[in-house]
Amino acid sequence: MTDIDDVFNTQTEHEPGWLSPEDLELVRANVPIVYVDAVPVRVDSLGNVTQVGLLLRVAADGTISRMVVTGRVLFGERVREALMRHCEKDLGPIAMPRVPANPTPFTVVEYFPDPQRSGFYDPRHHAVSLAYVVPVEGDCEPTQEALDLTWFTPEEAVSPDVRSQMTSGHDRLIRLALAHVGKLP
């Protein structure tokens, strides 16, 4: 049995689905991690995207950057549950995200420790992320690690000024999301 097998066969004293920091580092060094990325949007009565929400937070590379809602999928957790958990964690408990019962990602992105590999960057590990556009209807207040949440029009979200505030490929992710919903200016 390998060290990785030991990680998965050992009961930890942590909440189910969570790994200890040491175990997480071992997994990150050997296995791609599954993530979800959620682009929070406001929509009008016809379902057209009118605003894109971007968090201001400390990114994995240590910069303060604008980014989308993002996080790991826990062992045994459904993707929908992960999306709801991360939206609530980052946008607040009354954000009221509208995540379908069986969500389908608009794209899949791979984050690598080498920023040249895919254009999506995370210095900690190789992560495969399922990306979603998530309409939110409630009041959003950034929580946990988020410093701020700002709503931008689709045009502003892809402007050079806002794009320069993003790292890790999130500027590309916003462009892909807006192209998906037909709002790329």
Coordinates of C-alpha atoms in Angstrom, one line a residue:
M1 CA 0.0 0.0 0.0
T2 CA 1.3 3.5 -0.8
D3 CA 1.2 6.6 1.3
I4 CA -1.8 7.8 -0.8
D5 CA -3.7 4.6 0.1
D6 CA -2.9 5.2 3.8
V7 CA -4.5 8.7 3.5
F8 CA -7.8 7.3 2.2
N9 CA -7.8 4.2 4.5
T10 CA -7.1 6.1 7.7
Q11 CA -9.9 7.6 9.8
T12 CA -9.0 11.2 10.7
E13 CA -10.2 13.1 13.7
H14 CA -11.6 15.7 11.3
E15 CA -15.1 16.4 9.9
P16 CA -16.0 13.7 7.3
G17 CA -14.7 14.7 3.9
W18 CA -12.0 17.0 5.3
L19 CA -8.4 16.0 5.4
S20 CA -5.8 17.1 7.9
P21 CA -3.4 19.8 6.6
E22 CA -0.7 17.2 6.3
D23 CA -2.9 14.7 4.5
L24 CA -4.1 17.4 2.1
E25 CA -0.5 18.3 1.2
L26 CA 0.2 14.7 0.4
V27 CA -2.8 14.4 -1.8
R28 CA -2.1 17.7 -3.5
A29 CA 1.4 16.5 -4.3
N30 CA 0.1 13.3 -6.0
V31 CA -3.5 13.7 -7.2
P32 CA -5.5 16.4 -9.0
I33 CA -8.1 17.9 -6.7
V34 CA -11.7 18.4 -7.9
Y35 CA -13.0 22.0 -7.5
V36 CA -16.0 24.0 -8.5
D37 CA -15.9 27.6 -9.8
A38 CA -19.1 29.6 -9.6
V39 CA -19.6 32.9 -11.5
P40 CA -22.3 34.7 -9.5
V41 CA -24.6 36.8 -11.7
R42 CA -27.7 38.9 -11.4
V43 CA -30.3 38.3 -14.1
D44 CA -33.3 40.3 -15.3
S45 CA -36.9 39.0 -15.6
L46 CA -36.0 37.4 -19.0
G47 CA -32.9 35.6 -17.6
N48 CA -30.4 38.0 -19.2
V49 CA -27.2 38.6 -17.2
T50 CA -27.1 42.2 -16.0
Q51 CA -24.3 42.0 -13.5
V52 CA -21.3 39.8 -12.6
G53 CA -20.2 39.5 -9.0
L54 CA -16.5 39.4 -8.3
L55 CA -15.0 38.8 -4.9
L56 CA -11.9 40.5 -3.7
R57 CA -9.7 38.1 -1.7
V58 CA -6.2 36.9 -1.1
A59 CA -5.5 34.4 -4.0
A60 CA -3.5 31.2 -3.7
D61 CA -0.5 33.0 -5.1
G62 CA -0.7 35.6 -2.2
T63 CA -2.0 38.5 -4.3
I64 CA -5.2 40.4 -3.5
S65 CA -7.3 39.7 -6.6
R66 CA -10.8 39.7 -7.9
M67 CA -12.1 36.2 -8.4
V68 CA -15.2 34.0 -8.7
V69 CA -16.5 31.7 -6.0
T70 CA -14.3 28.7 -5.9
G71 CA -13.5 25.7 -3.7
R72 CA -13.0 22.0 -3.3
V73 CA -15.6 19.3 -3.6
L74 CA -15.4 17.1 -0.5
F75 CA -15.3 13.3 -0.5
G76 CA -18.9 12.1 -0.7
E77 CA -20.3 15.5 -1.5
R78 CA -22.4 16.1 -4.6
V79 CA -21.3 18.8 -7.0
R80 CA -24.5 20.7 -6.3
E81 CA -23.9 20.6 -2.6
A82 CA -20.4 21.9 -3.1
L83 CA -21.7 24.8 -5.2
M84 CA -24.3 25.7 -2.6
R85 CA -21.8 25.4 0.3
H86 CA -19.2 27.6 -1.5
C87 CA -21.8 30.2 -2.6
E88 CA -23.1 30.5 1.0
K89 CA -19.5 30.6 2.4
D90 CA -18.4 33.3 0.1
L91 CA -21.6 35.3 -0.7
G92 CA -23.4 34.9 2.7
P93 CA -26.3 32.8 3.9
I94 CA -29.0 34.9 2.2
A95 CA -27.5 35.1 -1.3
M96 CA -30.1 32.6 -2.5
P97 CA -28.2 31.0 -5.4
R98 CA -30.3 29.3 -8.0
V99 CA -28.4 26.0 -8.6
P100 CA -30.4 23.4 -10.6
A101 CA -31.0 20.0 -9.2
N102 CA -28.5 18.5 -11.7
P103 CA -26.1 21.3 -12.6
T104 CA -24.1 21.1 -15.9
P105 CA -20.8 23.0 -16.1
F106 CA -20.4 25.5 -18.9
T107 CA -16.7 24.5 -19.0
V108 CA -14.0 22.5 -17.2
V109 CA -10.7 24.2 -16.4
E110 CA -7.4 22.8 -15.1
Y111 CA -5.4 24.8 -12.7
F112 CA -1.6 24.0 -12.6
P113 CA 1.3 25.1 -10.5
D114 CA 2.9 26.2 -13.8
P115 CA 1.1 29.3 -15.0
Q116 CA 2.2 28.6 -18.6
R117 CA 0.6 25.2 -18.7
S118 CA -3.1 26.2 -19.2
G119 CA -3.4 29.8 -18.3
F120 CA -5.2 28.8 -15.1
Y121 CA -2.8 28.9 -12.2
D122 CA -2.7 27.6 -8.6
P123 CA 0.7 27.4 -7.0
R124 CA -0.5 24.7 -4.5
H125 CA -1.5 21.9 -6.9
H126 CA -3.1 20.6 -10.0
A127 CA -6.9 21.1 -9.8
V128 CA -9.7 20.2 -12.2
S129 CA -12.6 22.6 -11.8
L130 CA -16.1 22.4 -13.0
A131 CA -17.3 25.9 -13.8
Y132 CA -20.9 27.2 -13.5
V133 CA -22.8 30.5 -14.0
V134 CA -24.9 30.8 -10.9
P135 CA -27.7 33.4 -10.7
V136 CA -28.2 34.8 -7.2
E137 CA -31.3 36.6 -6.0
G138 CA -30.7 37.5 -2.4
D139 CA -28.5 40.0 -0.6
C140 CA -24.9 39.1 -0.8
E141 CA -22.4 39.9 1.9
P142 CA -18.9 38.6 1.5
T143 CA -17.9 36.2 4.3
Q144 CA -15.0 34.2 5.5
E145 CA -11.9 34.9 3.4
A146 CA -13.5 37.4 1.0
L147 CA -12.7 41.1 1.6
D148 CA -15.3 42.5 -0.7
L149 CA -17.9 41.7 -3.4
T150 CA -18.5 44.1 -6.2
W151 CA -21.1 43.8 -9.0
F152 CA -20.0 44.8 -12.5
T153 CA -21.9 45.0 -15.7
P154 CA -20.8 42.4 -18.2
E155 CA -18.9 45.1 -20.1
E156 CA -17.1 46.2 -17.0
A157 CA -16.2 42.7 -15.9
V158 CA -14.2 42.1 -19.1
S159 CA -12.7 45.6 -19.2
P160 CA -8.9 46.0 -19.1
D161 CA -9.1 47.7 -15.7
V162 CA -11.1 44.9 -14.0
R163 CA -9.2 42.1 -15.8
S164 CA -5.9 43.6 -14.5
Q165 CA -7.2 43.0 -10.9
M166 CA -7.6 39.2 -11.6
T167 CA -5.0 36.5 -11.3
S168 CA -5.0 32.7 -11.8
G169 CA -6.9 32.8 -15.0
H170 CA -10.2 34.1 -13.5
D171 CA -10.3 36.9 -16.2
R172 CA -10.4 34.1 -18.8
L173 CA -13.1 32.3 -16.8
I174 CA -15.3 35.4 -16.8
R175 CA -14.9 35.8 -20.6
L176 CA -15.9 32.1 -21.0
A177 CA -18.9 32.5 -18.7
L178 CA -20.1 35.6 -20.5
A179 CA -19.6 34.0 -23.9
H180 CA -21.6 31.0 -22.6
V181 CA -24.6 33.2 -21.7
G182 CA -24.3 35.3 -24.8
K183 CA -23.2 38.5 -23.0
L184 CA -19.6 38.8 -24.2
P185 CA -19.4 42.4 -25.4

